[in-house]
PDB file of C-alpha atoms in Angstrom:
ATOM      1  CA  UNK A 258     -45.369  -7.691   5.278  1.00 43.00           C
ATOM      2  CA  UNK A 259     -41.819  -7.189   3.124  1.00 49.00           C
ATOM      3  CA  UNK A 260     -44.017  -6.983   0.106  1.00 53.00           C
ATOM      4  CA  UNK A 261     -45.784  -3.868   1.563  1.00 57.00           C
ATOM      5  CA  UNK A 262     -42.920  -1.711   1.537  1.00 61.00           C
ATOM      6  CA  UNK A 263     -42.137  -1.892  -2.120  1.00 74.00           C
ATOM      7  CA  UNK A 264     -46.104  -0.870  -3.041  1.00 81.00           C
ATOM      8  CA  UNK A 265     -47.796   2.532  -2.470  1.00 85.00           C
ATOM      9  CA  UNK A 266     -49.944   2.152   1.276  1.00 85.00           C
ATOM     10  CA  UNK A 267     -53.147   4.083  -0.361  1.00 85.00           C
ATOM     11  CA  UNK A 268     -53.288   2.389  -3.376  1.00 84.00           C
ATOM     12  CA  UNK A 269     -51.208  -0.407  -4.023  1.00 81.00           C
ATOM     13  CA  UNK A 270     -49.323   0.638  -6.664  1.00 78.00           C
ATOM     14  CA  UNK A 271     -45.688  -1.012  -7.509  1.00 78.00           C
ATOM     15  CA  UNK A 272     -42.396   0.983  -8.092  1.00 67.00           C
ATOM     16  CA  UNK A 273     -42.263   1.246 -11.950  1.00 63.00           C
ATOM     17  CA  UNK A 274     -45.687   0.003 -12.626  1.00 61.00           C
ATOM     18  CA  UNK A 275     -46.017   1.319 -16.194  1.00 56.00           C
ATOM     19  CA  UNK A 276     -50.589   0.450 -16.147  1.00 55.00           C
ATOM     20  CA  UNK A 277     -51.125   4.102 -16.574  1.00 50.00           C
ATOM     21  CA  UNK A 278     -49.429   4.886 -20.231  1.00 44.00           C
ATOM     22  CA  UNK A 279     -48.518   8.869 -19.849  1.00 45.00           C
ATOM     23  CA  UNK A 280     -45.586   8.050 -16.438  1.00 49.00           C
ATOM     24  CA  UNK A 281     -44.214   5.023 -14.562  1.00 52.00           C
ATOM     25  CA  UNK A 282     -45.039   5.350 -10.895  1.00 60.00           C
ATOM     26  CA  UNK A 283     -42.243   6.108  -8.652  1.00 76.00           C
ATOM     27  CA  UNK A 284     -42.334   5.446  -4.975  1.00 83.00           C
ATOM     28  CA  UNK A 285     -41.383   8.280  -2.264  1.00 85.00           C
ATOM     29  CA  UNK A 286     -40.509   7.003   1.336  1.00 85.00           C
ATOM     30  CA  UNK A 287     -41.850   7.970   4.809  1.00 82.00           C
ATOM     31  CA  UNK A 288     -38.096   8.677   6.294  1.00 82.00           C
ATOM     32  CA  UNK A 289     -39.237   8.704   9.525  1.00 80.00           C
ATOM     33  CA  UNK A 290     -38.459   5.099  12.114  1.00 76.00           C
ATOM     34  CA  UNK A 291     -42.011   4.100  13.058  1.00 78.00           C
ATOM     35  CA  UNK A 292     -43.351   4.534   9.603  1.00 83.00           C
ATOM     36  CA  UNK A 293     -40.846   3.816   6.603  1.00 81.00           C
ATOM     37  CA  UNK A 294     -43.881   3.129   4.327  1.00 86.00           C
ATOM     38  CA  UNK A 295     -43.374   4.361   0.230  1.00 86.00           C
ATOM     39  CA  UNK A 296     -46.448   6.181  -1.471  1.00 88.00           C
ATOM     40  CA  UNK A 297     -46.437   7.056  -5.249  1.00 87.00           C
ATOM     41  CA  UNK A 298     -46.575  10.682  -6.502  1.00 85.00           C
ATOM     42  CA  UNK A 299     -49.982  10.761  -7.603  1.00 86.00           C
ATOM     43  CA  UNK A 300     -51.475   9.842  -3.973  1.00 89.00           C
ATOM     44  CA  UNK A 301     -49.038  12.087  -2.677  1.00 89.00           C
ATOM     45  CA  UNK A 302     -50.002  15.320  -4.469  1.00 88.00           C
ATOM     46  CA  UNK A 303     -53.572  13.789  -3.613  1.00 89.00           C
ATOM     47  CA  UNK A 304     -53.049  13.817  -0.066  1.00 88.00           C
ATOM     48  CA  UNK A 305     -51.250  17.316   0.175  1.00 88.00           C
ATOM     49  CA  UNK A 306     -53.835  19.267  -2.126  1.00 88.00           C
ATOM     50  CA  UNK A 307     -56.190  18.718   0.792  1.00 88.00           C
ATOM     51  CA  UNK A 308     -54.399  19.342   3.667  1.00 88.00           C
ATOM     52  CA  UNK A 309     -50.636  19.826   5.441  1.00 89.00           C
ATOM     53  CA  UNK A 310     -49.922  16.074   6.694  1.00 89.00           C
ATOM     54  CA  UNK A 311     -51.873  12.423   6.880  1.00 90.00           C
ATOM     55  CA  UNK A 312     -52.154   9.575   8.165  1.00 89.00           C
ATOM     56  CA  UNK A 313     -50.169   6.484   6.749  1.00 89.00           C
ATOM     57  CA  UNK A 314     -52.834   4.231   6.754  1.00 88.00           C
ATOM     58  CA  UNK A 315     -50.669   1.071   7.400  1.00 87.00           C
ATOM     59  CA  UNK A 316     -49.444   2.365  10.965  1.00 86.00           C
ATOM     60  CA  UNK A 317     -51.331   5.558  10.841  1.00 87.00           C
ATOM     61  CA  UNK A 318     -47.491   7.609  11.357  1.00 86.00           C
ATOM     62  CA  UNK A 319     -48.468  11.441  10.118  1.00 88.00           C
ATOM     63  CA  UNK A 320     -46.252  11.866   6.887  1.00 88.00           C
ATOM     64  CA  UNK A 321     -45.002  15.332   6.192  1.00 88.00           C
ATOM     65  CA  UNK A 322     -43.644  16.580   2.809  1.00 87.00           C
ATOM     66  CA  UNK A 323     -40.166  17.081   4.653  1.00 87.00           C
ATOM     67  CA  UNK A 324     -40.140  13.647   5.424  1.00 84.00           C
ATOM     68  CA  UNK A 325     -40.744  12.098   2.279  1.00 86.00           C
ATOM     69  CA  UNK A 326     -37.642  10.902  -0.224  1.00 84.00           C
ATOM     70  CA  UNK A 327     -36.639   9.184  -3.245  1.00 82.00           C
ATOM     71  CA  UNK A 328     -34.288   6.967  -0.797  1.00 80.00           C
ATOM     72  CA  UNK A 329     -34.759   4.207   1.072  1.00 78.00           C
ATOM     73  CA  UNK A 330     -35.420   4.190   4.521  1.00 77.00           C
ATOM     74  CA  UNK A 331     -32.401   2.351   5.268  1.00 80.00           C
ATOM     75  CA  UNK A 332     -30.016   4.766   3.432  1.00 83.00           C
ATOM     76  CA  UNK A 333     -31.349   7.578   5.078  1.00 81.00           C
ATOM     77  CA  UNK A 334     -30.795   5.962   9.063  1.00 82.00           C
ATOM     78  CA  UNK A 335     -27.923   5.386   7.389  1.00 87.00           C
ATOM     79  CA  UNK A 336     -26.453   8.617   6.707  1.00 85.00           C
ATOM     80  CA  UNK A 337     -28.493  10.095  10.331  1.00 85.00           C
ATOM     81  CA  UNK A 338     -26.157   7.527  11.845  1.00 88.00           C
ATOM     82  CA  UNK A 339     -22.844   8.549  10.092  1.00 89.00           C
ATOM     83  CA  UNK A 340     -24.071  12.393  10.768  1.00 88.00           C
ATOM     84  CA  UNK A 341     -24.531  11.898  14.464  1.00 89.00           C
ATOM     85  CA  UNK A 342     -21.744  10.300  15.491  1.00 90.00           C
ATOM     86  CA  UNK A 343     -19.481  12.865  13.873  1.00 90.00           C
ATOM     87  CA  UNK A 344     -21.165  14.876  15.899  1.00 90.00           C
ATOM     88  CA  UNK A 345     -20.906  13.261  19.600  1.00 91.00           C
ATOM     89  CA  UNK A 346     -17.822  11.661  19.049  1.00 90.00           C
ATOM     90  CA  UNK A 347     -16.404  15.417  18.593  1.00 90.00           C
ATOM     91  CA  UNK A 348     -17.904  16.174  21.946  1.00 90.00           C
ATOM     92  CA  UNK A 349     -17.074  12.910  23.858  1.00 91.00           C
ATOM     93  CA  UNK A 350     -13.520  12.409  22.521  1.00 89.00           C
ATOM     94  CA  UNK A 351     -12.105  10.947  25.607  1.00 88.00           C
ATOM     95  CA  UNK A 352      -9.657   8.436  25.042  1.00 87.00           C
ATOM     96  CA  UNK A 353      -8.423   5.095  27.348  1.00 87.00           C
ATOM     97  CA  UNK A 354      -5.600   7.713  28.674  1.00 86.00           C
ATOM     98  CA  UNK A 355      -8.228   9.880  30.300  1.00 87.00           C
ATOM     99  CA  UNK A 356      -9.261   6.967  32.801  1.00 89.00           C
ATOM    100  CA  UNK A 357      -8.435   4.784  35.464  1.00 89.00           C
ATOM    101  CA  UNK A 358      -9.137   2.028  34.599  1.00 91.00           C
ATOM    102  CA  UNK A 359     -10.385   0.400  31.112  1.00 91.00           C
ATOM    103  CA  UNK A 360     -14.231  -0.150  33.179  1.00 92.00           C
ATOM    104  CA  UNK A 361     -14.500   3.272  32.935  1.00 91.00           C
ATOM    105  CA  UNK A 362     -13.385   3.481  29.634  1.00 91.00           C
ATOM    106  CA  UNK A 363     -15.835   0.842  28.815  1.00 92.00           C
ATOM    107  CA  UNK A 364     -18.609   2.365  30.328  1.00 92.00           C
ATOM    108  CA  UNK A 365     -18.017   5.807  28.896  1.00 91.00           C
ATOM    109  CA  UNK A 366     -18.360   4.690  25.327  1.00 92.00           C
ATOM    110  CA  UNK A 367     -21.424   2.521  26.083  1.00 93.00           C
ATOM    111  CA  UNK A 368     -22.848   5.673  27.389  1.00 92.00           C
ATOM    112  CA  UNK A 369     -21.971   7.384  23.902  1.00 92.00           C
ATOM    113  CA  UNK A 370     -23.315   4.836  22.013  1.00 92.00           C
ATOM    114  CA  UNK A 371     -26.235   4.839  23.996  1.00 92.00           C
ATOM    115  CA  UNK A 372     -27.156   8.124  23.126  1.00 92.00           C
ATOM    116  CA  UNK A 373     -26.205   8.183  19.324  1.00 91.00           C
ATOM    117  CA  UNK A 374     -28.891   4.971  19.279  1.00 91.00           C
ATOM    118  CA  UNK A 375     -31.607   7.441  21.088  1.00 90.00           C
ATOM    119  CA  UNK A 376     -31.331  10.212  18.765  1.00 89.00           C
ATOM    120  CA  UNK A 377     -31.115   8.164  15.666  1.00 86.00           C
ATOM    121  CA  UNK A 378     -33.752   5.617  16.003  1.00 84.00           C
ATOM    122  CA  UNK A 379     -35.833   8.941  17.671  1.00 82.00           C
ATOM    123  CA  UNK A 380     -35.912   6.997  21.420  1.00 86.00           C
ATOM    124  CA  UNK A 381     -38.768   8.992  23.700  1.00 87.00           C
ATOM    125  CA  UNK A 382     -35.187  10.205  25.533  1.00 89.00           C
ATOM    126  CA  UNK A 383     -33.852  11.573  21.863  1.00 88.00           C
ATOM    127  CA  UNK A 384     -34.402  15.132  22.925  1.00 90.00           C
ATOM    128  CA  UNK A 385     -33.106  14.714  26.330  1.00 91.00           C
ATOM    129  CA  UNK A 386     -29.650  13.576  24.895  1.00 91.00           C
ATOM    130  CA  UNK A 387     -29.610  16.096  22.295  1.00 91.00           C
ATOM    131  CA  UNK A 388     -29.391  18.373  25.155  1.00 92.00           C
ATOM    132  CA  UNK A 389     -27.671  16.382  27.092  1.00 91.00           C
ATOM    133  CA  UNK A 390     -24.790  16.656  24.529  1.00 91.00           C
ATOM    134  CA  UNK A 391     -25.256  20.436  24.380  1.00 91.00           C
ATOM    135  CA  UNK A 392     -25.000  20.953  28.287  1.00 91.00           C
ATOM    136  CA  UNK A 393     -21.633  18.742  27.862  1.00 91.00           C
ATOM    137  CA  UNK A 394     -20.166  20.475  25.198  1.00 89.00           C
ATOM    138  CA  UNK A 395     -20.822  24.260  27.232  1.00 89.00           C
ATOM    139  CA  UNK A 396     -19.596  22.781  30.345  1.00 89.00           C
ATOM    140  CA  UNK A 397     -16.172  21.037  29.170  1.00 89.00           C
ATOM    141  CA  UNK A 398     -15.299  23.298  25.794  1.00 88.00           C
ATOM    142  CA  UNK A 399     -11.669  24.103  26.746  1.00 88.00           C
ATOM    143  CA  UNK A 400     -11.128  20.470  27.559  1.00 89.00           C
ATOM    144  CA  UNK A 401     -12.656  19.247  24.008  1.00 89.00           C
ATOM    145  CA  UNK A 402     -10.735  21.906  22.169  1.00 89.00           C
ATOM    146  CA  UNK A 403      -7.473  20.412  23.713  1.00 88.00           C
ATOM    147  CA  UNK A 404      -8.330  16.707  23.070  1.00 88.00           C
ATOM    148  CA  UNK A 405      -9.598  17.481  19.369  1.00 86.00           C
ATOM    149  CA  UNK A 406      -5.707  19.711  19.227  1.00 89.00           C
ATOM    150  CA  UNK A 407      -4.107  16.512  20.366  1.00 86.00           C
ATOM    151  CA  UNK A 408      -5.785  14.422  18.101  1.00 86.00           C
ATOM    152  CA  UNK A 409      -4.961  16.682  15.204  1.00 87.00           C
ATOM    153  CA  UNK A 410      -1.402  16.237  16.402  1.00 87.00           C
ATOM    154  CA  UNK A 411      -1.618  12.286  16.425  1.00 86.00           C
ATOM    155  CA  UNK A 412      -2.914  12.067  13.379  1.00 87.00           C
ATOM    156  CA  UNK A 413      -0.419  14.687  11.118  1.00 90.00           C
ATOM    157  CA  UNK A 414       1.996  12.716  13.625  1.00 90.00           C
ATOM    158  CA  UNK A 415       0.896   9.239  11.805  1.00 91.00           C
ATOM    159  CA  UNK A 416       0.394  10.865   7.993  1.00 90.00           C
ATOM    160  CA  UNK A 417       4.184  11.742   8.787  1.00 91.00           C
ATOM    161  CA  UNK A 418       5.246   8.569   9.877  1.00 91.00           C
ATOM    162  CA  UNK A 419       3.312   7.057   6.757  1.00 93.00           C
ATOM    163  CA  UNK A 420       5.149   9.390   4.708  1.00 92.00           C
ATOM    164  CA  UNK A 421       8.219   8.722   5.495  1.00 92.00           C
ATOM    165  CA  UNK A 422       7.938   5.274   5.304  1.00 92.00           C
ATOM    166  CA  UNK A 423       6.629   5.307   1.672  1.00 92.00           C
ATOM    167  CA  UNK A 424       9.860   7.377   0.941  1.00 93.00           C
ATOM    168  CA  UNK A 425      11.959   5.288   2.483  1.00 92.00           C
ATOM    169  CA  UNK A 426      10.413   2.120   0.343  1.00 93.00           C
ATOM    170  CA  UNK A 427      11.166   4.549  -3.102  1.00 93.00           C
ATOM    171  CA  UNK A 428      14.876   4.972  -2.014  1.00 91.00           C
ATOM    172  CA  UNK A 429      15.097   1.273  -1.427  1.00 91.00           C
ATOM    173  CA  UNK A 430      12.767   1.008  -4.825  1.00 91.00           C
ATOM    174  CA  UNK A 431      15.875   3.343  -6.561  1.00 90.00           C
ATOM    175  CA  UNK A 432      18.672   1.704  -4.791  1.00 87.00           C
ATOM    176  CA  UNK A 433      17.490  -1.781  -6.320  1.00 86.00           C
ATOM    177  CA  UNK A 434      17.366  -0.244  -9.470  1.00 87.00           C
ATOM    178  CA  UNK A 435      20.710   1.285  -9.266  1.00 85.00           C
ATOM    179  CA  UNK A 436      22.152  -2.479  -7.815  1.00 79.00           C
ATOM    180  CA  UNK A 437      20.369  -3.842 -10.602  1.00 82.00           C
ATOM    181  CA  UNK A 438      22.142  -1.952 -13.111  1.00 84.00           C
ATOM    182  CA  UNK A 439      25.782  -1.955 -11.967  1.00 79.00           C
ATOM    183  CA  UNK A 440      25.391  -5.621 -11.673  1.00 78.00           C
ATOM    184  CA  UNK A 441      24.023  -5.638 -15.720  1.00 81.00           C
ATOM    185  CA  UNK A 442      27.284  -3.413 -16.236  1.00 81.00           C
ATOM    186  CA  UNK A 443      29.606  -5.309 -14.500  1.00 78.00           C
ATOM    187  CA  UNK A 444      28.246  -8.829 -15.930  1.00 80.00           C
ATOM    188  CA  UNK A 445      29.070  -7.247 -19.463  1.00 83.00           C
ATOM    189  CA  UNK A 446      32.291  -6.107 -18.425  1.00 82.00           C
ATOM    190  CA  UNK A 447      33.398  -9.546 -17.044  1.00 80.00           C
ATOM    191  CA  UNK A 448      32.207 -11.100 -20.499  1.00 83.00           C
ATOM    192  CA  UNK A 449      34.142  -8.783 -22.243  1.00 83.00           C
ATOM    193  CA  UNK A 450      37.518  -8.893 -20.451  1.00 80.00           C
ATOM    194  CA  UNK A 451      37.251 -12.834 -20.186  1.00 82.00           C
ATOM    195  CA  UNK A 452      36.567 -12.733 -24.127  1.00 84.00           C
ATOM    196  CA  UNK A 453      39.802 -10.073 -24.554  1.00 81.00           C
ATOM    197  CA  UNK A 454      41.758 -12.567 -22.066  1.00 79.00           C
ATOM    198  CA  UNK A 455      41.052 -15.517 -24.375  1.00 81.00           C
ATOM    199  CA  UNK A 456      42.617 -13.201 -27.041  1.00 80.00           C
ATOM    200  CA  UNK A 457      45.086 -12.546 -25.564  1.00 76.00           C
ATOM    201  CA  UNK A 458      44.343  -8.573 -25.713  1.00 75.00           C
ATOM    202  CA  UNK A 459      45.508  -8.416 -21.819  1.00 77.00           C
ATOM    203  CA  UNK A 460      46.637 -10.917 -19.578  1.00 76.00           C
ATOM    204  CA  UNK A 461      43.870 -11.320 -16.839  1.00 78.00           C
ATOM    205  CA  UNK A 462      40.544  -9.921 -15.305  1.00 76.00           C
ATOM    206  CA  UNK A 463      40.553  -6.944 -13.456  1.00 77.00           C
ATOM    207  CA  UNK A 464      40.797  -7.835  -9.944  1.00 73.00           C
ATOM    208  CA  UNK A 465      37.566  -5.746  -9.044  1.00 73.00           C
ATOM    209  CA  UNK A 466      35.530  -7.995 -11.389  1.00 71.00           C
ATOM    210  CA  UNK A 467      36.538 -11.228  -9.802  1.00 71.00           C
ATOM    211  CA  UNK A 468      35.492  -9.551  -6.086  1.00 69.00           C
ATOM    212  CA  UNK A 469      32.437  -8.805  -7.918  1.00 68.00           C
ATOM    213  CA  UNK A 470      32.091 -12.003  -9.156  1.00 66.00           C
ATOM    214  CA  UNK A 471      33.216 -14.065  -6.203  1.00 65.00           C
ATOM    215  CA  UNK A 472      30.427 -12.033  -4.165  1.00 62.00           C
ATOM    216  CA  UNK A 473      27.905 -12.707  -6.028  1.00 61.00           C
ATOM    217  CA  UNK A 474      27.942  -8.993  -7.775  1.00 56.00           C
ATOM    218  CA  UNK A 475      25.826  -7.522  -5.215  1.00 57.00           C
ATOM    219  CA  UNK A 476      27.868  -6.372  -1.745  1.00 58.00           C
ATOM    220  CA  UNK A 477      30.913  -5.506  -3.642  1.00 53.00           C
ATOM    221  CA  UNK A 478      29.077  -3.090  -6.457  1.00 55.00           C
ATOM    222  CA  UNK A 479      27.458  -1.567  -3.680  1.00 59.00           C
ATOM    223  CA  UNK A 480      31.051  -0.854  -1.933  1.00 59.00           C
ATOM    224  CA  UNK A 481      32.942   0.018  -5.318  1.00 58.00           C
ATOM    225  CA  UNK A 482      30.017   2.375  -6.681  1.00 60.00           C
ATOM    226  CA  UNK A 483      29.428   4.197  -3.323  1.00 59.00           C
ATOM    227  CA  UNK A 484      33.191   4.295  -2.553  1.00 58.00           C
ATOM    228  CA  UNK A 485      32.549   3.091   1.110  1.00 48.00           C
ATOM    229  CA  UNK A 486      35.632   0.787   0.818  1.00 44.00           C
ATOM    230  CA  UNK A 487      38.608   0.445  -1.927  1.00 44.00           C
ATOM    231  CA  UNK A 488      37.764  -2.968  -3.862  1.00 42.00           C
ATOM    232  CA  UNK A 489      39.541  -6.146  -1.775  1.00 44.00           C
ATOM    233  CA  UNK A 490      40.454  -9.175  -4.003  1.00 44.00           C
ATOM    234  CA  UNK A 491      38.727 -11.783  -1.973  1.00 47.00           C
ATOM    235  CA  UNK A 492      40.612 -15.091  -2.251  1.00 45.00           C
ATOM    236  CA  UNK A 493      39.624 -18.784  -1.367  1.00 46.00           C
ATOM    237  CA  UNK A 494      40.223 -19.898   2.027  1.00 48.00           C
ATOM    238  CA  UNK A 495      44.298 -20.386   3.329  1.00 49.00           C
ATOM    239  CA  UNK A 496      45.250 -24.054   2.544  1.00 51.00           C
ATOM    240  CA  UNK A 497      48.625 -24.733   4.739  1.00 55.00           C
ATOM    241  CA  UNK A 498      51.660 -25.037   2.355  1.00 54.00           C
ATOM    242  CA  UNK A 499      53.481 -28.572   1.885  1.00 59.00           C
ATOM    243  CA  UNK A 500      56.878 -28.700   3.371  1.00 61.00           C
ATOM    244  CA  UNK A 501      58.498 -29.184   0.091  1.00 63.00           C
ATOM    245  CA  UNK A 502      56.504 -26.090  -1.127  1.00 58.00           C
ATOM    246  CA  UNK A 503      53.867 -25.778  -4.163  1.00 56.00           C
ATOM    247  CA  UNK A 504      54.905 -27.581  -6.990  1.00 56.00           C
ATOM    248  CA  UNK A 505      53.880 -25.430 -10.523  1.00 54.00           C
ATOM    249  CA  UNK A 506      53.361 -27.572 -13.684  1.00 54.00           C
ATOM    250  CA  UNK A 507      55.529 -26.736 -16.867  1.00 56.00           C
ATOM    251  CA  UNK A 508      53.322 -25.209 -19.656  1.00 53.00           C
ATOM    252  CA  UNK A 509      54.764 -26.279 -22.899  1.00 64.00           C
ATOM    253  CA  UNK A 510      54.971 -22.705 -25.012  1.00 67.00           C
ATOM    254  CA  UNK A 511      54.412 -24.419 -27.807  1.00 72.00           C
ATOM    255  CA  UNK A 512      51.266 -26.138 -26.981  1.00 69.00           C
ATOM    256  CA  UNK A 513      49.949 -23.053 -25.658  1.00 64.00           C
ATOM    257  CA  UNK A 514      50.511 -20.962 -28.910  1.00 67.00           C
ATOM    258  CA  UNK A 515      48.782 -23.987 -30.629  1.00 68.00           C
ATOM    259  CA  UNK A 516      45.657 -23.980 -28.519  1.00 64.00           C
ATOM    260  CA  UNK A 517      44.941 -20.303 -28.368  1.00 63.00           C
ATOM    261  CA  UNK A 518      45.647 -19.787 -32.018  1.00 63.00           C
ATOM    262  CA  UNK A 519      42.877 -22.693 -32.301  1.00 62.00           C
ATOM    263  CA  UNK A 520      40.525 -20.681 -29.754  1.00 56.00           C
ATOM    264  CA  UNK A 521      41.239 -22.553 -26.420  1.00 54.00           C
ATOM    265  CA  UNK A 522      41.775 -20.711 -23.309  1.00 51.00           C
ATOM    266  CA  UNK A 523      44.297 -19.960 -21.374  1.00 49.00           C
ATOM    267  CA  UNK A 524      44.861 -23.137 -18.474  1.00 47.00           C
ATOM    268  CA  UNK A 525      44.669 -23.009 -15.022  1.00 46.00           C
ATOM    269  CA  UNK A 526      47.951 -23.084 -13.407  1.00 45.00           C
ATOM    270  CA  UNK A 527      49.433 -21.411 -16.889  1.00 45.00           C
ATOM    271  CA  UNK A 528      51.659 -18.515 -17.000  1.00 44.00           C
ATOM    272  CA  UNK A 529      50.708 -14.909 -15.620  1.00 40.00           C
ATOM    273  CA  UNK A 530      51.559 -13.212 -18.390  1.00 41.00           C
ATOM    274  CA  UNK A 531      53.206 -13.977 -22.057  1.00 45.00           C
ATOM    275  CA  UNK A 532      54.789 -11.971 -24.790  1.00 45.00           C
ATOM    276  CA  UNK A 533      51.713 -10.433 -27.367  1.00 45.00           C
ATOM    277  CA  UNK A 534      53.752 -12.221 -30.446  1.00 46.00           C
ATOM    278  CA  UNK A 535      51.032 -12.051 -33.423  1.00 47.00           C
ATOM    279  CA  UNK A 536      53.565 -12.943 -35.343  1.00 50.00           C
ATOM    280  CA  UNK A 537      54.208 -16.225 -34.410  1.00 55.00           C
ATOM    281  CA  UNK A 538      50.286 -16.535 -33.320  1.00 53.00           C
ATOM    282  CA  UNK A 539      49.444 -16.474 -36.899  1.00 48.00           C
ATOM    283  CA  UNK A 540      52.273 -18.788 -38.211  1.00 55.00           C
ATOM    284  CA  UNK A 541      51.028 -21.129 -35.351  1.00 54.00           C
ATOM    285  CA  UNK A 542      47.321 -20.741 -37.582  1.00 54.00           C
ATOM    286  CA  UNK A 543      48.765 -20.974 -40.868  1.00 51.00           C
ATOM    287  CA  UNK A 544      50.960 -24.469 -40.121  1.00 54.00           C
ATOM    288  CA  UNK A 545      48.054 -25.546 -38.970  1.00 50.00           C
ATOM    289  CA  UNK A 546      45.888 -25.246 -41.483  1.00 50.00           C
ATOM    290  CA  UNK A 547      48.295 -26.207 -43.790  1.00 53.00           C
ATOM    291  CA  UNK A 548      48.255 -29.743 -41.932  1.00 54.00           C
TER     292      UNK A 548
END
C-alpha cells in the first residue's frame, strides 16, 4: 500500500513522528528496485548491531547499510538514470549519418535504450550489458574517440554560431540607439531653424533637414551620419508645367513686414529671401501698437 512507504516496515513508525520526546524519527530508504521500503534510525541501528544485512520484512529484499539513504527512492533511479546514460551514450554515439537507412537508426537507439533500462531498473541481463558496453567500447575505441572529436566540433561550431548571432543583435541593439539619437538631434535642429526662420534670423531650412524630414528622419540620418551618400533634397513628384508657365502670386512687402513683426510666418509661395531690415521691423511693431 502507498501508505506503507512513508512508515518504518519493522515498526510502523511515521517520518517526523515526534511520540518519543528526546528525537523526531527520520526515515532512511532501501535504494535498491525490488525493495524501496523506508525504516527509521532506531530499527536500523537495531538491525545492524546484530548482524551485516536483513530481511525487509514487507518483501523480504536483504537491506545493506550501502543501500540505505535519506532520499527517496525515486530521486535516487533518478540520478542512476541520468548517470548511465552519460555513460552509454558516450560509447554508442552513432548518429543518423552513420546508417543506411533511418530503420537502422531506429533500431540502434532502441537497442541503447534497452540496455540503459536493464542496468538501471537491475534487469537479470544488467550485468550482461554492463559488459556488453565494455566489450563495445574495447572493440570500437578509435571510432568513439573520432565521433565524440566531431561532436566536440559541432557543438563549439553551434556556441559560435550562437555567439555571433547575439553580437550581431547588440550591433543592431547600438545602431538603434545611435538612429534613435540623430533622429532626437535632428528633430531639435529642425525646431530650431524653423523657429530662427520665423525670425527671420536666416531665410530657410537647411536642405538636409527637409530630406530628413521628408523621409521620415530615419534612411536619410543613416546616409548623412555614415557618409554613404552626400544628402539629396528629395522633392515632390514632377507635375507637367502649364503652357503659359507657373504663375507666382505678388507678396505685398508691406503686409509681410506687418505679419512677421506680429509673429506670423513666412507664406507659402512668399519670397526666397528678404533684406534683414530691423529697422523698419520694429517701426512696423511700434505703429502698430500705437494703433
Amino acid at each position: 500500500m502507498e501508505e506503507d512507504l512513508f512508515r518504518c516496515a519493522i515498526c510502523g513508525t511515521t517520518e517526523g513522528d515526534s511520540s518519543n520526546l528526546t528525537s523526531q524519527a527520520s526515515l532512511m530508504t532501501n535504494a535498491t528496485v525490488k525493495c524501496g521500503h523506508q525504516f527509521c534510525q532506531s530499527c536500523v541501528d537495531r538491525e545492524f548491531a546484530r548482524r551485516r544485512e536483513f530481511p525487509c520484512p514487507v518483501c523480504s529484499t536483504m537491506v545493506k547499510r550501502v543501500t540505505l539513504t535519506q532520499r527517496t527512492l525515486d530521486d535516487v533511479q533518478c540520478e542512476k538514470d541520468t548517470s548511465w546514460r552519460r555513460r552509454v551514450l558516450k560509447v554508442y554515439n552513432k548518429t543518423e549519418a552513420d546508417f543506411e537507412t533511418l530503420l537502422e537508426y531506429n533500431n540502434y537507439l532502441e537497442m541503447v535504450e534497452d540496455m540503459i533500462f536493464s542496468i538501471v531498473n537491475e534487469e537479470p541481463n544488467a550485468e550482461e550489458c554492463k559488459n556488453k558496453i565494455k566489450d563495445y567500447e574495447q572493440a570500437n575505441k578509435s571510432a568513439i574517440v573520432i565521433r565524440q572529436s566531431q561532436r566536440a566540433d559541432e557543438e563549439r561550431s553551434i556556441q559560435d554560431r550562437i555567439a555571433a548571432e547575439q553580437r550581431e543583435a547588440e550591433q543592431m541593439r547600438l545602431l538603434a540607439q545611435e538612429d534613435e539619437k540623430y533622429m532626437a538631434q535632428a528633430k531639435r535642429k529642425w525646431k530650431q531653424e524653423s523657429t530662427e526662420v520665423l525670425l527671420g534670423e536666416r531665410e530657410e531650412v537647411s536642405a538636409e533637414l527637409r530630406a530628413a524630414q521628408m523621409q521620415g528622419y530615419r534612411n536619410e540620418l543613416k546616409r548623412q551620419s555614415r557618409g554613404k551618400a552626400s544628402a539629396t533634397v528629395m522633392v515632390s513628384p514632377r507635375v507637367r508645367e502649364p503652357a503659359n508657365g507657373w504663375k507666382k502670386d505678388k507678396v505685398d512687402r508691406e503686409l509681410y513686414r506687418k505679419r512677421q513683426a506680429a509673429g506670423g510666418g513666412i507664406p507659402t509661395g512668399s519670397i526666397a529671401s528678404h533684406e534683414r531690415n530691423w529697422n523698419e521691423t520694429l517701426s512696423s511693431l511700434f505703429t502698430r501698437m500705437q494703433q
